[in-house]
PDB file of C-alpha atoms and ligand atoms in Angstrom:
ATOM      1  CA  UNK A   1       0.354   0.062   0.488  1.00  0.00           C
ATOM      2  CA  UNK A   2       1.482   3.805  -1.300  1.00  0.00           C
ATOM      3  CA  UNK A   3       2.269   5.568   1.805  1.00  0.00           C
ATOM      4  CA  UNK A   4       0.622   8.798   2.538  1.00  0.00           C
ATOM      5  CA  UNK A   5       3.784  10.880   1.142  1.00  0.00           C
ATOM      6  CA  UNK A   6       3.640   8.835  -2.758  1.00  0.00           C
ATOM      7  CA  UNK A   7       0.239   9.962  -1.951  1.00  0.00           C
ATOM      8  CA  UNK A   8       0.951  13.301  -1.966  1.00  0.00           C
ATOM      9  CA  UNK A   9       4.091  12.855  -4.804  1.00  0.00           C
ATOM     10  CA  UNK A  10       0.857  11.522  -6.802  1.00  0.00           C
ATOM     11  CA  UNK A  11      -1.262  14.299  -6.059  1.00  0.00           C
ATOM     12  CA  UNK A  12      -4.470  11.849  -5.063  1.00  0.00           C
ATOM     13  CA  UNK A  13      -3.748  13.966  -1.566  1.00  0.00           C
ATOM     14  CA  UNK A  14      -3.000  17.653  -1.510  1.00  0.00           C
ATOM     15  CA  UNK A  15      -0.093  19.388  -0.472  1.00  0.00           C
ATOM     16  CA  UNK A  16       1.064  22.528  -0.765  1.00  0.00           C
ATOM     17  CA  UNK A  17       3.693  22.425  -3.415  1.00  0.00           C
ATOM     18  CA  UNK A  18       7.029  23.809  -3.551  1.00  0.00           C
ATOM     19  CA  UNK A  19       9.039  21.747  -5.798  1.00  0.00           C
ATOM     20  CA  UNK A  20       9.399  18.829  -7.872  1.00  0.00           C
ATOM     21  CA  UNK A  21      11.755  16.593  -9.923  1.00  0.00           C
ATOM     22  CA  UNK A  22      11.416  12.947 -11.842  1.00  0.00           C
ATOM     23  CA  UNK A  23      13.059  11.308  -8.172  1.00  0.00           C
ATOM     24  CA  UNK A  24      12.061  13.973  -5.459  1.00  0.00           C
ATOM     25  CA  UNK A  25       8.688  15.621  -4.609  1.00  0.00           C
ATOM     26  CA  UNK A  26       8.733  19.027  -1.802  1.00  0.00           C
ATOM     27  CA  UNK A  27       5.882  20.689  -1.108  1.00  0.00           C
ATOM     28  CA  UNK A  28       5.001  22.235   3.902  1.00  0.00           C
ATOM     29  CA  UNK A  29       4.945  20.133   6.357  1.00  0.00           C
ATOM     30  CA  UNK A  30       1.337  20.337   7.231  1.00  0.00           C
ATOM     31  CA  UNK A  31       2.617  20.798  11.027  1.00  0.00           C
ATOM     32  CA  UNK A  32       4.612  23.796  10.511  1.00  0.00           C
ATOM     33  CA  UNK A  33       7.678  24.670  13.001  1.00  0.00           C
ATOM     34  CA  UNK A  34       8.508  27.358  11.528  1.00  0.00           C
ATOM     35  CA  UNK A  35       6.813  29.539   8.614  1.00  0.00           C
ATOM     36  CA  UNK A  36       8.673  27.994   5.778  1.00  0.00           C
ATOM     37  CA  UNK A  37       9.418  24.417   6.897  1.00  0.00           C
ATOM     38  CA  UNK A  38       9.155  21.945   3.841  1.00  0.00           C
ATOM     39  CA  UNK A  39       9.248  18.494   3.822  1.00  0.00           C
ATOM     40  CA  UNK A  40      11.646  16.375   0.542  1.00  0.00           C
ATOM     41  CA  UNK A  41      10.893  13.150   0.144  1.00  0.00           C
ATOM     42  CA  UNK A  42      12.223  10.412  -2.817  1.00  0.00           C
ATOM     43  CA  UNK A  43       9.492   9.892  -5.446  1.00  0.00           C
ATOM     44  CA  UNK A  44      10.651   5.891  -4.398  1.00  0.00           C
ATOM     45  CA  UNK A  45       9.103   4.626  -1.519  1.00  0.00           C
ATOM     46  CA  UNK A  46      11.760   3.670   1.493  1.00  0.00           C
ATOM     47  CA  UNK A  47      10.967   4.126   4.974  1.00  0.00           C
ATOM     48  CA  UNK A  48      14.604   4.855   6.751  1.00  0.00           C
ATOM     49  CA  UNK A  49      16.634   7.536   5.115  1.00  0.00           C
ATOM     50  CA  UNK A  50      19.627   6.342   5.872  1.00  0.00           C
ATOM     51  CA  UNK A  51      18.574   2.810   3.504  1.00  0.00           C
ATOM     52  CA  UNK A  52      19.111   4.677   0.947  1.00  0.00           C
ATOM     53  CA  UNK A  53      21.492   4.123  -1.737  1.00  0.00           C
ATOM     54  CA  UNK A  54      24.415   6.878  -1.480  1.00  0.00           C
ATOM     55  CA  UNK A  55      24.489   8.345  -5.108  1.00  0.00           C
ATOM     56  CA  UNK A  56      20.249   8.909  -4.545  1.00  0.00           C
ATOM     57  CA  UNK A  57      21.221   9.873  -0.851  1.00  0.00           C
ATOM     58  CA  UNK A  58      23.314  12.563  -3.000  1.00  0.00           C
ATOM     59  CA  UNK A  59      21.064  14.095  -5.031  1.00  0.00           C
ATOM     60  CA  UNK A  60      17.954  13.839  -3.121  1.00  0.00           C
ATOM     61  CA  UNK A  61      20.781  16.365  -1.441  1.00  0.00           C
ATOM     62  CA  UNK A  62      22.132  17.911  -3.467  1.00  0.00           C
ATOM     63  CA  UNK A  63      17.787  18.718  -4.370  1.00  0.00           C
ATOM     64  CA  UNK A  64      17.359  20.068  -1.258  1.00  0.00           C
ATOM     65  CA  UNK A  65      20.059  21.801  -1.101  1.00  0.00           C
ATOM     66  CA  UNK A  66      17.727  23.850  -4.028  1.00  0.00           C
ATOM     67  CA  UNK A  67      15.087  24.258  -1.214  1.00  0.00           C
ATOM     68  CA  UNK A  68      16.563  25.981   1.067  1.00  0.00           C
ATOM     69  CA  UNK A  69      18.179  28.865  -1.470  1.00  0.00           C
ATOM     70  CA  UNK A  70      14.781  29.499  -2.560  1.00  0.00           C
ATOM     71  CA  UNK A  71      13.201  29.227   1.256  1.00  0.00           C
ATOM     72  CA  UNK A  72      16.540  31.709   1.542  1.00  0.00           C
ATOM     73  CA  UNK A  73      15.051  33.586  -1.064  1.00  0.00           C
ATOM     74  CA  UNK A  74      12.160  34.516   0.804  1.00  0.00           C
ATOM     75  CA  UNK A  75      11.498  34.115   4.468  1.00  0.00           C
ATOM     76  CA  UNK A  76      13.739  36.109   6.577  1.00  0.00           C
ATOM     77  CA  UNK A  77      16.581  33.564   8.285  1.00  0.00           C
ATOM     78  CA  UNK A  78      19.671  32.331   9.321  1.00  0.00           C
ATOM     79  CA  UNK A  79      19.767  29.588   8.381  1.00  0.00           C
ATOM     80  CA  UNK A  80      17.212  26.708   7.492  1.00  0.00           C
ATOM     81  CA  UNK A  81      18.137  23.636   9.443  1.00  0.00           C
ATOM     82  CA  UNK A  82      18.235  20.124   8.395  1.00  0.00           C
ATOM     83  CA  UNK A  83      16.380  17.091  10.650  1.00  0.00           C
ATOM     84  CA  UNK A  84      15.245  13.847  10.415  1.00  0.00           C
ATOM     85  CA  UNK A  85      13.203  11.506  12.644  1.00  0.00           C
ATOM     86  CA  UNK A  86      10.831   9.827  10.912  1.00  0.00           C
ATOM     87  CA  UNK A  87       9.086   8.451  13.312  1.00  0.00           C
ATOM     88  CA  UNK A  88       5.397   9.305  12.779  1.00  0.00           C
ATOM     89  CA  UNK A  89       5.800   8.840   8.538  1.00  0.00           C
ATOM     90  CA  UNK A  90       7.575   5.521   7.456  1.00  0.00           C
ATOM     91  CA  UNK A  91       8.922   7.128   4.060  1.00  0.00           C
ATOM     92  CA  UNK A  92      11.967   8.916   4.327  1.00  0.00           C
ATOM     93  CA  UNK A  93      11.782  12.973   4.323  1.00  0.00           C
ATOM     94  CA  UNK A  94      14.594  14.907   5.047  1.00  0.00           C
ATOM     95  CA  UNK A  95      12.521  18.427   7.098  1.00  0.00           C
ATOM     96  CA  UNK A  96      13.888  21.951   6.331  1.00  0.00           C
ATOM     97  CA  UNK A  97      13.259  24.765   8.216  1.00  0.00           C
ATOM     98  CA  UNK A  98      14.056  28.654   8.062  1.00  0.00           C
ATOM     99  CA  UNK A  99      15.145  29.283  11.372  1.00  0.00           C
ATOM    100  CA  UNK A 100      16.255  31.780  13.548  1.00  0.00           C
ATOM    101  CA  UNK A 101      17.326  30.944  16.811  1.00  0.00           C
ATOM    102  CA  UNK A 102      17.969  26.883  17.696  1.00  0.00           C
ATOM    103  CA  UNK A 103      14.722  26.899  18.979  1.00  0.00           C
ATOM    104  CA  UNK A 104      12.853  27.277  16.254  1.00  0.00           C
ATOM    105  CA  UNK A 105      13.891  24.029  15.901  1.00  0.00           C
ATOM    106  CA  UNK A 106      12.095  22.213  18.504  1.00  0.00           C
ATOM    107  CA  UNK A 107       9.218  19.574  17.553  1.00  0.00           C
ATOM    108  CA  UNK A 108       7.907  19.410  20.815  1.00  0.00           C
ATOM    109  CA  UNK A 109       5.782  22.463  21.595  1.00  0.00           C
ATOM    110  CA  UNK A 110       2.778  23.617  19.981  1.00  0.00           C
ATOM    111  CA  UNK A 111       3.018  23.285  16.332  1.00  0.00           C
ATOM    112  CA  UNK A 112       2.065  26.704  13.949  1.00  0.00           C
ATOM    113  CA  UNK A 113      -1.103  27.195  13.538  1.00  0.00           C
ATOM    114  CA  UNK A 114      -1.493  29.536   9.244  1.00  0.00           C
ATOM    115  CA  UNK A 115      -4.454  28.643   7.505  1.00  0.00           C
ATOM    116  CA  UNK A 116      -4.418  26.783   3.626  1.00  0.00           C
ATOM    117  CA  UNK A 117      -4.175  30.621   2.531  1.00  0.00           C
ATOM    118  CA  UNK A 118      -1.252  31.938   4.243  1.00  0.00           C
ATOM    119  CA  UNK A 119       0.494  28.264   3.708  1.00  0.00           C
ATOM    120  CA  UNK A 120      -0.524  29.070   0.094  1.00  0.00           C
ATOM    121  CA  UNK A 121       0.648  32.200  -0.573  1.00  0.00           C
ATOM    122  CA  UNK A 122       4.422  30.580   2.103  1.00  0.00           C
ATOM    123  CA  UNK A 123       4.640  27.560  -0.638  1.00  0.00           C
ATOM    124  CA  UNK A 124       3.911  29.606  -3.989  1.00  0.00           C
ATOM    125  CA  UNK A 125       7.155  32.048  -2.991  1.00  0.00           C
ATOM    126  CA  UNK A 126       9.942  28.930  -2.122  1.00  0.00           C
ATOM    127  CA  UNK A 127       8.059  28.152  -5.583  1.00  0.00           C
ATOM    128  CA  UNK A 128       9.263  30.724  -7.708  1.00  0.00           C
ATOM    129  CA  UNK A 129      12.745  30.758  -6.451  1.00  0.00           C
ATOM    130  CA  UNK A 130      13.155  27.183  -6.639  1.00  0.00           C
ATOM    131  CA  UNK A 131      16.139  27.053  -9.758  1.00  0.00           C
TER     132      UNK A 131
HETATM  133  P1  5GP B   1       8.372  11.985  10.892  1.00  0.00           P
HETATM  134  O1  5GP B   1       8.516  11.486  10.343  1.00  0.00           O
HETATM  135  O2  5GP B   1       9.934  12.722  10.560  1.00  0.00           O
HETATM  136  O3  5GP B   1       8.662  12.029  12.032  1.00  0.00           O
HETATM  137  O4  5GP B   1       7.727  13.431  11.250  1.00  0.00           O
HETATM  138  C1  5GP B   1       6.193  13.342   9.880  1.00  0.00           C
HETATM  139  C2  5GP B   1       6.422  15.485   9.606  1.00  0.00           C
HETATM  140  O5  5GP B   1       5.193  15.475   8.607  1.00  0.00           O
HETATM  141  C3  5GP B   1       5.429  15.951  10.844  1.00  0.00           C
HETATM  142  O6  5GP B   1       6.150  17.075  10.282  1.00  0.00           O
HETATM  143  C4  5GP B   1       3.935  15.910  10.399  1.00  0.00           C
HETATM  144  O7  5GP B   1       3.267  17.558  10.548  1.00  0.00           O
HETATM  145  C5  5GP B   1       4.582  15.940   8.904  1.00  0.00           C
HETATM  146  N1  5GP B   1       2.573  14.972   8.281  1.00  0.00           N
HETATM  147  C6  5GP B   1       2.077  14.307   8.519  1.00  0.00           C
HETATM  148  N2  5GP B   1       0.917  13.873   7.215  1.00  0.00           N
HETATM  149  C7  5GP B   1       0.916  15.113   6.678  1.00  0.00           C
HETATM  150  C8  5GP B   1       0.533  14.732   5.876  1.00  0.00           C
HETATM  151  O8  5GP B   1      -0.225  14.166   4.990  1.00  0.00           O
HETATM  152  N3  5GP B   1       0.715  16.209   4.889  1.00  0.00           N
HETATM  153  C9  5GP B   1       1.570  16.802   5.329  1.00  0.00           C
HETATM  154  N4  5GP B   1       2.013  17.666   4.648  1.00  0.00           N
HETATM  155  N5  5GP B   1       3.095  17.044   6.433  1.00  0.00           N
HETATM  156  C10 5GP B   1       2.233  15.624   6.744  1.00  0.00           C
END
């Protein structure tokens, strides 16, 4: 059975898409810890990020870097932080989080409450900067 993230990449479940190529897909996290919090996934179903072979992992990181550049262009931040957990969804993903300070990457607290319109606007801005 397809994972929820495969269904998102296939367009079967709606998302706020940020970027895509033949191998990878990026979209806003539905429960962001910071504005612009984005998930990067491989379209190929792999549960654990570190089971991905070296070459593909390199391409995934290069794709994530392009997403981060686009985030930096539209969201005020000092850095784009990167996190990998995968405890909730068994489809490998990288969290890319625009941050001003360390605590902006705290996953254990209350998540941001952003409307669908706000998420849509952020995704469109990042998408337009994706090169
Ligand atoms: P993790 O597996 O890394 O522990 O957490 C999964 C992440 O995916 C969470 O930050 C959660 O908010 C996000 N997430 C879970 N389901 C969905 C979904 O259906 N759509 C989107 N956009 N994000 C999701």
